[in-house]
Coordinates of C-alpha atoms in Angstrom, one line a residue:
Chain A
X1 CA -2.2 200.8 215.3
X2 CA -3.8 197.8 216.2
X3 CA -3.1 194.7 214.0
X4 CA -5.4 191.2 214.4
X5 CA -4.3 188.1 212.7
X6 CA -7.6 186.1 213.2
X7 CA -6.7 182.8 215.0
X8 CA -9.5 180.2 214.5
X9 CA -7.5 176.9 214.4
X10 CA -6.5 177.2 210.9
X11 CA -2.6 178.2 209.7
X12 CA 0.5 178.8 210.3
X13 CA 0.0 182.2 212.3
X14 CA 3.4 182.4 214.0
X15 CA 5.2 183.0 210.8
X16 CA 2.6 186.0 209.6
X17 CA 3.3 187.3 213.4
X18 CA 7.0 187.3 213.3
X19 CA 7.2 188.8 209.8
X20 CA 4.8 191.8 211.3
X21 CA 7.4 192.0 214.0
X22 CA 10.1 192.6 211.8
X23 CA 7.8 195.1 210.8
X24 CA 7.6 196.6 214.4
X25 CA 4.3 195.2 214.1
X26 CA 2.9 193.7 217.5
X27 CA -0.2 191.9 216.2
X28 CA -2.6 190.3 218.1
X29 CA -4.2 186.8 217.9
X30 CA -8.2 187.0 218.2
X31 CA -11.2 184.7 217.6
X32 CA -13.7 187.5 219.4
X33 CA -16.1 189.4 216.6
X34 CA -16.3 192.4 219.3
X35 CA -12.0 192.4 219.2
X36 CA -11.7 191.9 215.4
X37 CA -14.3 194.6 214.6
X38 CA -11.8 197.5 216.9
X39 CA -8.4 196.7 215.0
X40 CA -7.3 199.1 212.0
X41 CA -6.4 196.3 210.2
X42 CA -6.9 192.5 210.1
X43 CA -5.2 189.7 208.3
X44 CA -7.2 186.3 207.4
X45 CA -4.7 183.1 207.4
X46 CA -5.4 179.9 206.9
X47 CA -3.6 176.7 206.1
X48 CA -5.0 172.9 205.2
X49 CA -8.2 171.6 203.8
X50 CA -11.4 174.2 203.2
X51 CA -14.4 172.6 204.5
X52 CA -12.7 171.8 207.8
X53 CA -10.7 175.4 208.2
X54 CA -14.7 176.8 207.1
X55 CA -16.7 174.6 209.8
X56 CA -14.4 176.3 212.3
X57 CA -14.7 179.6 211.1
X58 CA -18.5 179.3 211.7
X59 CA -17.8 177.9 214.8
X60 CA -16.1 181.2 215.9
X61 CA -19.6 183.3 214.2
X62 CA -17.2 184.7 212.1
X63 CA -18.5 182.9 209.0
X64 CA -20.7 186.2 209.4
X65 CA -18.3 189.2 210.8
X66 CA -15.8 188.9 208.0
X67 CA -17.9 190.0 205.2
X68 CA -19.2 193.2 207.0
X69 CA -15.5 194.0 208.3
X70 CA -15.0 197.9 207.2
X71 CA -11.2 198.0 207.4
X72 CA -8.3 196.8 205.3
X73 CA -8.5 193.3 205.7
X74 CA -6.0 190.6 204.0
X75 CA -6.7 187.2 203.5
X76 CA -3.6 184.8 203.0
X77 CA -3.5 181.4 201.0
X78 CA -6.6 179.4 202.0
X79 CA -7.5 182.5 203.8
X80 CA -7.9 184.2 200.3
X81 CA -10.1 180.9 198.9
X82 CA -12.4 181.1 201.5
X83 CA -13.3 185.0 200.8
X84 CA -14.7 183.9 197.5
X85 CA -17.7 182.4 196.1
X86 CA -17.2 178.6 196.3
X87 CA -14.0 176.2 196.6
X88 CA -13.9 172.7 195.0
X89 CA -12.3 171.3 198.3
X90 CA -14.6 169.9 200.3
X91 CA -17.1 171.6 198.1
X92 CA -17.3 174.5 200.5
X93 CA -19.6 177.5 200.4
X94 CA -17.0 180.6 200.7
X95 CA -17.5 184.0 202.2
X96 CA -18.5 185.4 198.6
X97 CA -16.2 188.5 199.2
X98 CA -15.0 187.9 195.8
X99 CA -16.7 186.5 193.1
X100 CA -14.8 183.7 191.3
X101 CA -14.4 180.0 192.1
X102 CA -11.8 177.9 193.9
X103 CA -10.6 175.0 191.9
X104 CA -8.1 172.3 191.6
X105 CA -4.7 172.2 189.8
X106 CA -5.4 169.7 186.8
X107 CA -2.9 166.3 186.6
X108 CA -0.9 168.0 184.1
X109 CA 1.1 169.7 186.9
X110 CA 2.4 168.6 189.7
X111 CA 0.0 169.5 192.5
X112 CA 0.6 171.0 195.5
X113 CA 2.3 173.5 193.6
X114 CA 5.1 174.3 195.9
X115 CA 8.0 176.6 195.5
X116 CA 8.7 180.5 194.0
X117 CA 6.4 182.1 191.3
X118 CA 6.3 185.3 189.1
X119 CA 3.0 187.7 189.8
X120 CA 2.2 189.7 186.5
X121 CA -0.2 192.7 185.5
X122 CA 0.4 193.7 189.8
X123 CA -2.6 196.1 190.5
X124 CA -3.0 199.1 192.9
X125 CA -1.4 200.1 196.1
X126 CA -0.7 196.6 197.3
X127 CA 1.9 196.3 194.9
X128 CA 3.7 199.4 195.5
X129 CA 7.3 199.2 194.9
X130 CA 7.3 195.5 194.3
X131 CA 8.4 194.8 190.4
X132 CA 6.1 193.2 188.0
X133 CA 7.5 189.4 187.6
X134 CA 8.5 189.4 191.0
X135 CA 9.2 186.0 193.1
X136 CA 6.7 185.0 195.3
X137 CA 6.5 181.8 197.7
X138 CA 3.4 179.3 197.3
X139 CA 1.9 176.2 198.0
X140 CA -1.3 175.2 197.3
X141 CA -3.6 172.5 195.2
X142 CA -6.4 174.9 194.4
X143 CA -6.6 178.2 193.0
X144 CA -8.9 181.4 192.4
X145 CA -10.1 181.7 188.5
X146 CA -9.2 184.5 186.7
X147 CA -11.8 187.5 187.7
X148 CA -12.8 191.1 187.4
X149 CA -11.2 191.7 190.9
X150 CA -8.1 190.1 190.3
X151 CA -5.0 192.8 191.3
X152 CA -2.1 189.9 190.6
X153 CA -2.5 186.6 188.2
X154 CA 0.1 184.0 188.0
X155 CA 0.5 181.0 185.9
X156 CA 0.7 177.4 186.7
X157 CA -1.0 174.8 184.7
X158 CA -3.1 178.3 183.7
X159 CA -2.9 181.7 184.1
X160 CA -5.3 182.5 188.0
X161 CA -6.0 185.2 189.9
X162 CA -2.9 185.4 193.0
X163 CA -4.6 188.7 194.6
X164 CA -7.8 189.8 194.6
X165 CA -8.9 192.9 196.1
X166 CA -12.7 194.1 196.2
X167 CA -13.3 197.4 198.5
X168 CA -11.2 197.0 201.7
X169 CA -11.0 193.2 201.0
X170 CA -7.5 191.8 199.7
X171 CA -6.2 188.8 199.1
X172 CA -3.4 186.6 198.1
X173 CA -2.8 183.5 197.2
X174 CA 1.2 183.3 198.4
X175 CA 2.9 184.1 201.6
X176 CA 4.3 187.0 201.9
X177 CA 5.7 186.4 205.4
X178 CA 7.8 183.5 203.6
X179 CA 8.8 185.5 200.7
X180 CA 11.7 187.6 201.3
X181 CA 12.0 191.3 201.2
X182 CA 8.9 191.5 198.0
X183 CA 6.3 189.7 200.8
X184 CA 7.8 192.2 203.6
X185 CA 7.0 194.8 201.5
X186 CA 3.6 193.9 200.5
X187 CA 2.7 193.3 203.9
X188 CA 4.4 197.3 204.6
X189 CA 1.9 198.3 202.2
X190 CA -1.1 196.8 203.8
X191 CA -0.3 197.7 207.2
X192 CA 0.0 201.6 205.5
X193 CA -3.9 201.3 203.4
Chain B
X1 CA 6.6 180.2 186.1
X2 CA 7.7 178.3 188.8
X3 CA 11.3 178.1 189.5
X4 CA 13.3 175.0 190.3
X5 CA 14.4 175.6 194.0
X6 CA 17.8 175.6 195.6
X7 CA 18.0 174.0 199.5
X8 CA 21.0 174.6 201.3
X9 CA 20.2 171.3 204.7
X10 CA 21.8 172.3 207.9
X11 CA 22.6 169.1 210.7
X12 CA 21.4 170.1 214.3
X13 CA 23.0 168.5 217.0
X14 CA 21.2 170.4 220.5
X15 CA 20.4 172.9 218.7
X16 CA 24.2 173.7 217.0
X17 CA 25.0 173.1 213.0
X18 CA 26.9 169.9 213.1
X19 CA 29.3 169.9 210.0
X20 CA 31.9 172.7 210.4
X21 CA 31.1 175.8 208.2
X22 CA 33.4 178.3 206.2
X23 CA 32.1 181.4 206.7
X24 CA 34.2 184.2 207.5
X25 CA 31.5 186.7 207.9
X26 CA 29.6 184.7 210.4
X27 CA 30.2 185.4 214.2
X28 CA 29.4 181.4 215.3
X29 CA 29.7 179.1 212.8
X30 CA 27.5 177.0 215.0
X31 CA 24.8 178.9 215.1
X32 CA 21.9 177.6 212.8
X33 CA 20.1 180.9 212.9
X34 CA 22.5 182.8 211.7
X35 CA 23.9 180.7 209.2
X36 CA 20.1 180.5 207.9
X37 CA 20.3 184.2 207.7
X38 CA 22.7 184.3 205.3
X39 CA 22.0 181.5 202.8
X40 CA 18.3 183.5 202.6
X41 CA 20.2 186.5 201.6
X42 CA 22.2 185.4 199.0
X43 CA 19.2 183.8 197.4
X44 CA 18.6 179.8 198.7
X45 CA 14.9 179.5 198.2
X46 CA 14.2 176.9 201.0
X47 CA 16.2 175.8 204.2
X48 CA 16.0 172.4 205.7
X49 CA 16.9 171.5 209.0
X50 CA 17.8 168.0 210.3
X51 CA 18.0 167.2 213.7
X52 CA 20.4 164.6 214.2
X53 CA 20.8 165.0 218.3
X54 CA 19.6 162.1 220.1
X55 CA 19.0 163.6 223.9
X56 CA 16.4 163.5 226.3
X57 CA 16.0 167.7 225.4
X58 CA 16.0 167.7 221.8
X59 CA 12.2 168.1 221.6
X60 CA 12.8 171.3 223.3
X61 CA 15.9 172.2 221.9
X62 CA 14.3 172.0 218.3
X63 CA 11.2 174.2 219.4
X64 CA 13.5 176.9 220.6
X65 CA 15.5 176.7 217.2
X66 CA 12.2 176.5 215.2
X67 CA 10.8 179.5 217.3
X68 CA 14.5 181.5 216.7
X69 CA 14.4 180.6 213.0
X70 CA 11.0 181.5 212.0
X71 CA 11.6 185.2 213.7
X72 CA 14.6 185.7 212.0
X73 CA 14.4 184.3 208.5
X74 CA 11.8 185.1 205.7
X75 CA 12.2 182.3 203.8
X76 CA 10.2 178.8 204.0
X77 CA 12.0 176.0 206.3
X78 CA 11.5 172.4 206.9
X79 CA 12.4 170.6 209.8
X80 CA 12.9 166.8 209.7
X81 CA 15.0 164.6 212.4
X82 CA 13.1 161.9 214.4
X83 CA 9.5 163.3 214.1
X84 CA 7.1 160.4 215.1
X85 CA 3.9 161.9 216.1
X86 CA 1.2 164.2 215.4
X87 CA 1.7 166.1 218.9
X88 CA 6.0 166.8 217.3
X89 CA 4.3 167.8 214.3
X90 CA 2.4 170.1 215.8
X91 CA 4.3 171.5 218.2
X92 CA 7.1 172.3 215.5
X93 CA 4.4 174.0 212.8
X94 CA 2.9 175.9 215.8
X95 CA 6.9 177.2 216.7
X96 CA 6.5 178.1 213.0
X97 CA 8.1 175.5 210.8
X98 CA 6.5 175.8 207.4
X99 CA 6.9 171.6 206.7
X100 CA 7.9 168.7 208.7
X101 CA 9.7 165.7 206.8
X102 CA 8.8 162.2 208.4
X103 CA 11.2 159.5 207.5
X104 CA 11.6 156.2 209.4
X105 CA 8.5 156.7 211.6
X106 CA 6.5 156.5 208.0
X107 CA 8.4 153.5 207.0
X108 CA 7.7 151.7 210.6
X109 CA 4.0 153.2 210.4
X110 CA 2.9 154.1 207.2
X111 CA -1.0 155.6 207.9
X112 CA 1.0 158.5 210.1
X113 CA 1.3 160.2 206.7
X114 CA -2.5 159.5 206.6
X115 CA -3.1 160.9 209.7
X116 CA -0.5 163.9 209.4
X117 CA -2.0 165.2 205.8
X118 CA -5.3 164.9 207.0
X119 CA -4.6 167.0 210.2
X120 CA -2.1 169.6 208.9
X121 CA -2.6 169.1 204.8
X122 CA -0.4 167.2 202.9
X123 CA 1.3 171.2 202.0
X124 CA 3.0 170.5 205.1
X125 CA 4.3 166.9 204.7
X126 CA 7.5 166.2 203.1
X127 CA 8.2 162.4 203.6
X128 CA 12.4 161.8 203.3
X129 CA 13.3 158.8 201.3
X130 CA 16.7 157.3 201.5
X131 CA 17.8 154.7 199.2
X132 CA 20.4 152.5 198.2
X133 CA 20.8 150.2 194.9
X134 CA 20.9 146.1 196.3
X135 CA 21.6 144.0 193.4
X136 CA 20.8 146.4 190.8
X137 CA 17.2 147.3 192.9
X138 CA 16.9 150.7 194.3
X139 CA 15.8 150.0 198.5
X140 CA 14.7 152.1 200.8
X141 CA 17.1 152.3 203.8
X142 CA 16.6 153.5 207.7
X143 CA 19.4 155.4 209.7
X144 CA 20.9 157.3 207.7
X145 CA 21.6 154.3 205.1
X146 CA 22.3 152.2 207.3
X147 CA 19.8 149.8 208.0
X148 CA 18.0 148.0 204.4
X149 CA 14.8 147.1 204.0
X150 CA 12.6 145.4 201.6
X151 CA 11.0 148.5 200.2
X152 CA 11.0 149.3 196.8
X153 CA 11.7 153.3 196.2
X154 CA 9.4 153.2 193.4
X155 CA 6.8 151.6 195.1
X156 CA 7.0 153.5 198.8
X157 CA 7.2 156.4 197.1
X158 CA 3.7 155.6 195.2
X159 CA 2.4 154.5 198.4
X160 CA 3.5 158.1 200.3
X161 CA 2.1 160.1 197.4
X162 CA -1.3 158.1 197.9
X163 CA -1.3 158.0 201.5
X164 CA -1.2 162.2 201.2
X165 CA 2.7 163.4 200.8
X166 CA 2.9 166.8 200.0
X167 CA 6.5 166.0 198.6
X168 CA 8.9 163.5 198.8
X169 CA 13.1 164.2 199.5
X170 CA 14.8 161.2 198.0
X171 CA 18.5 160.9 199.0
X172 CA 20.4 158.3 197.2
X173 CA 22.9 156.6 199.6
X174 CA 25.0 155.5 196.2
X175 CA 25.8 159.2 195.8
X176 CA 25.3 161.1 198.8
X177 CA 29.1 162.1 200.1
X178 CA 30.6 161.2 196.7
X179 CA 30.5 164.6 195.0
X180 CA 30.0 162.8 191.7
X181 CA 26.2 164.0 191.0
X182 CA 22.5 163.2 191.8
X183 CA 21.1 159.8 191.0
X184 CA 19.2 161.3 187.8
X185 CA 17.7 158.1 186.4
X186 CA 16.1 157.2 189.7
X187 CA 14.9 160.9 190.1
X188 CA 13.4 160.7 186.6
X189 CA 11.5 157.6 187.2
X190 CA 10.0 159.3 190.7
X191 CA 9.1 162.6 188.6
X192 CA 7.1 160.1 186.3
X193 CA 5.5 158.0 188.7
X194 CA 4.1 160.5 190.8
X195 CA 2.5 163.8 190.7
X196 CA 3.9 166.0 193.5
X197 CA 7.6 167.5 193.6
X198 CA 10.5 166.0 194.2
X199 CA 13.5 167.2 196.0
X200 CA 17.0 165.7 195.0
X201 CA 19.4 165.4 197.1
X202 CA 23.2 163.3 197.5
X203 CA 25.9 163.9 195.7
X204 CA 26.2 167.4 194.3
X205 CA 29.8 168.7 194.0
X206 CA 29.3 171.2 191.1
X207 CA 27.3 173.4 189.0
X208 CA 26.6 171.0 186.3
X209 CA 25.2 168.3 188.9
X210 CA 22.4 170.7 189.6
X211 CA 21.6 171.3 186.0
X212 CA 21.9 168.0 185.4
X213 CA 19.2 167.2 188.5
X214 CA 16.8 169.6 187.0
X215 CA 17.2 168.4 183.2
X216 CA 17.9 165.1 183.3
X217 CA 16.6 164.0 186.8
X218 CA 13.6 166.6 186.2
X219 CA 13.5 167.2 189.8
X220 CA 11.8 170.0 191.4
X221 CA 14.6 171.3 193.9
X222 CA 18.0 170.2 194.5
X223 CA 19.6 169.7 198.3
X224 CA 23.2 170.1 199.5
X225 CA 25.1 170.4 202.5
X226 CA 28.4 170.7 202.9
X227 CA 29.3 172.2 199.2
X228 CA 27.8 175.4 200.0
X229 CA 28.8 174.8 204.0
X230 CA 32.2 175.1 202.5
X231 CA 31.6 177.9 200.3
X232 CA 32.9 175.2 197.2
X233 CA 29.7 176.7 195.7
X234 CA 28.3 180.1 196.5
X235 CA 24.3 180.3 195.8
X236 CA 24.4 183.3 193.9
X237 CA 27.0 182.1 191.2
X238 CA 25.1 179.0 191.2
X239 CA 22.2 180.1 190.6
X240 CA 23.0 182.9 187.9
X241 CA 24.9 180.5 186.0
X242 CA 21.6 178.0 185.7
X243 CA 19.4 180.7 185.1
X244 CA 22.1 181.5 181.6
X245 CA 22.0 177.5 181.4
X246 CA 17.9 178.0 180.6
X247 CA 17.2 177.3 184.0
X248 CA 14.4 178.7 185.5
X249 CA 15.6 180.1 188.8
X250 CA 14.6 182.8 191.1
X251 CA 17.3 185.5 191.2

C-alpha cells in the first residue's frame, strides 16, 4: 500500500507520519501531481493561515489535482477547510469538495479553540469502533458549518461539522495523530477504505 | 464540550528529566520519552517540555528529544526553554512539536510573537508568563523569577494576545513550589481580559487546587510538575474525581 501525505509547506507532517508508523505505515511525503495520483491513499494536512497555505497549494498545481483525486483521500485541520467551498480567513476560495463555508469562532468563546472535544452523531466507516462522544484533540479559530455531508459535528460556541465526507473525500477538523488511541483508530480505518 | 486540560511539565537538562521521578514501573527515570509515555496513558491531555540545559548542544539535543517524542507519544506536546528565533521555532515544529512557548526572548523583543504567529499561526504560539506580586502589583519576571521587570501581567498579557498568542502559560512565582494552590484571582482577571486560553500553573499540591483553578481561576488547563513526578497525585484519580466535582474532563 502506498500512503502520500501531501507536503506543500503547510503543517505539521511529521506528527501525521509518525502516527502512520505506529501504524506500520511508511508514508511518503510528495508535492508531484504524477506521485500523488499512484498512491492508494492520500492524506491532506495543513496547519496556519488559509490564503497563505492556498497560494502554495496552487503553487504546487495542486489547487487542480485534489478535486479529481479518485482514491480515499483525508484532509486534516486546515486541510479539511480548504476542501470546502470558501473560508473567512484570508477570504480564500477553497477546493469546493464540500459544500459549506469556513468561518470564524465568534468572541463569545475563547478562540483558538484549543484542547479535547466530544464528536456526536459519528457517521459511516470512518468512525468504526470509535464511541459516539469520544475525545478528540483540536485547535483551530475557524470552523466548517453544519452541512449535508457532515459525518461528525461538534459543539463549541455552536454545534459545526468536525468530518465531512463526500465520495472518496474525508475530512476532519481534529488531529487524529494527536489524539490517542480514538485518532489511531480513525486513521486504521482510513488507511483500510 | 471542551474539557479543561491536565499538563503534567517535564525539566530537560541535555536531553534527561531533571527533577527525580517516582515511578517504579519506569526503566530510566531519566528518560523524558518514556516518562511521556506513561503520563499519555493514564490520561494527561497535554505534555510540556522545558529545556532548562544551557550547553553549546542543546539545540541538537532538543531536536533529537522532539524527534523521539513525537514518534512515540500520541498526545499534543509543547516545548518551551530558551527559544529566540524563528529558525528554533521551526526546526522544533518540523521535529514535530505541536507548540513552542517563547518567554523572555518575547519580553526582550516583543514583535517575535508577531513574526512567529504570522509564520507558523498563532495555534502554535504559547507565550510563558512568569510573575511575581511587588508591592501589591503583579510583575512580570525573567529567569525563572528571578530577574523583575517593569511589566504589568495584565497589561503584557494584553499586549501577547494582540501581538498574535495562541495562549498564554502564566506561572505565579508567589505560589509556584509552595503547594498551597494556583493564584486564582490573577488567573480570573487574565481569563477576563483576554480571549484565548490560559494555562495555570504554580502551586498545585492537591485535588482541590485544580478545581479551584478551573472554577474560581476559570482557567483553561492546569500545569504541575513534581506532584504527579512524585506520584502525590496520580492523573487518573485526579481526573475522575473533577469529572464527579462537575468538572468537565476527558476520561
Amino acid at each position: 500500500m502506498k500512503t502520500i501525505i501531501i507536503n506543500y509547506g503547510a503543517g505539521n507532517i511529521q506528527s501525521i507520519k509518525f502516527a502512520l508508523q505506529r501504524l506500520g505505515v511508511e508514508a511518503i511525503l510528495s508535492n508531484k501531481a504524477a506521485e500523488i495520483k499512484c498512491a492508494d491513499n492520500i492524506i491532506f494536512p495543513g496547519v496556519g493561515e488559509a490564503s497563505s497555505a492556498m497560494r502554495m497549494l496552487k503553487e504546487n498545481g495542486l489547487d487542480t489535482i485534489i478535486p479529481t483525486l479518485q482514491q480515499p483521500v483525508l484532509g486534516i485541520c486546515l486541510g479539511m477547510q480548504l476542501m470546502c467551498n470558501a473560508s473567512e480567513e484570508g477570504n480564500t476560495q477553497g477546493l469546493g469538495i464540500f459544500d459549506t463555508e469556513v468561518v470564524r469562532f465568534s468572541q463569545h468563546v475563547k478562540v483558538p479553540q484549543i484542547g479535547w472535544n466530544t464528536i456526536k452523531n459519528v457517521k459511516g466507516t470512518l468512525f468504526d469502533g470509535i464511541r459516539e462522544n469520544e475525545y478528540m484533540y483540536l485547535v483551530h479559530s475557524f470552523y466548517a458549518k453544519k452541512c449535508s455531508e457532515m459525518i461528525a459535528e461538534t459543539e463549541y460556541d455552536i454545534p459545526y461539522a468536525s468530518a465531512l465526507q463526500k465520495n472518496n473525500f474525508y475530512g476532519v477538523q481534529f488531529h487524529p495523530e494527536k489524539s490517542s488511541k480514538a485518532g489511531s483508530k480513525l486513521l486504521e480505518n482510513f488507511l483500510k477504505l | 464540550m471542551l474539557t479543561k486540560r491536565i499538563i503534567p511539565c517535564l525539566d530537560i537538562k541535555n536531553g534527561r528529566t531533571v527533577k527525580g521521578v517516582n515511578f517504579v514501573n519506569l526503566r530510566d527515570a531519566g528518560n523524558p520519552v518514556e516518562l511521556a509515555k506513561i503520563y499519555a496513558n493514564q490520561g494527561a491531555d497535554e505534555l510540556v517540555f522545558l529545556d532548562i540545559s544551557a550547553t553549546e548542544e542543546r539545540r541538537k539535543t532538543l531536536q533529537k528529544l522532539v524527534l523521539d517524542v513525537a514518534a512515540q507519544v500520541d498526545i499534543p506536546f509543547t516545548v518551551g526553554g530558551g527559544i529566540a528565533s524563528i529558525a528554533d521555532v521551526d526546526r522544533l515544529l518540523q521535529a514535530g512539536a505541536d507548540k513552542v512557548s517563547i518567554n523572555s526572548a518575547a519580553v526582550n523583543r516583543p514583535e517575535l510573537i508577531n513574526e512567529l504567529s504570522s509564520k507558523f499561526g498563532n495555534q502554535c504560539i504559547v507565550v510563558a508568563i512568569d510573575a511575581k506580586q511587588v508591592e501589591g502589583e503583579w510583575l512580570v519576571h525573567l529567569v525563572g523569577g528571578k530577574v523583575p521587570t517593569k511589566i504589568k501581567l495584565f497589561d503584557w498579557a494584553k499586549e501577547v494576545e494582540k501581538r498574535g498568542a495562541g495562549e498564554i502559560l502564566f506561572t505565579s512565582m508567589d505560589n509556584d513550589g509552595t503547594k498551597d494552590g494556583f493564584a486564582n484571582e490573577a488567573l480570573k482577571k487574565l481569563s477576563k481580559i483576554v480571549n484565548i486560553p490560559i494555562i495555570a500553573s504554580g502551586g498545585a499540591g492537591n485535588i482541590t487546587h485544580f478545581k479551584d483553578a478551573f472554577i474560581k481561576g476559570n482557567a483553561d488547563a492546569a500545569l504541575a510538575a513534581s506532584i504527579f513526578h512524585f506520584k502525590e497525585i496520580g492523573i487518573p484519580e485526579l481526573k475522575m474525581s473533577l469529572k464527579q466535582q462537575g468538572i468537565n474532563v476527558r476520561i
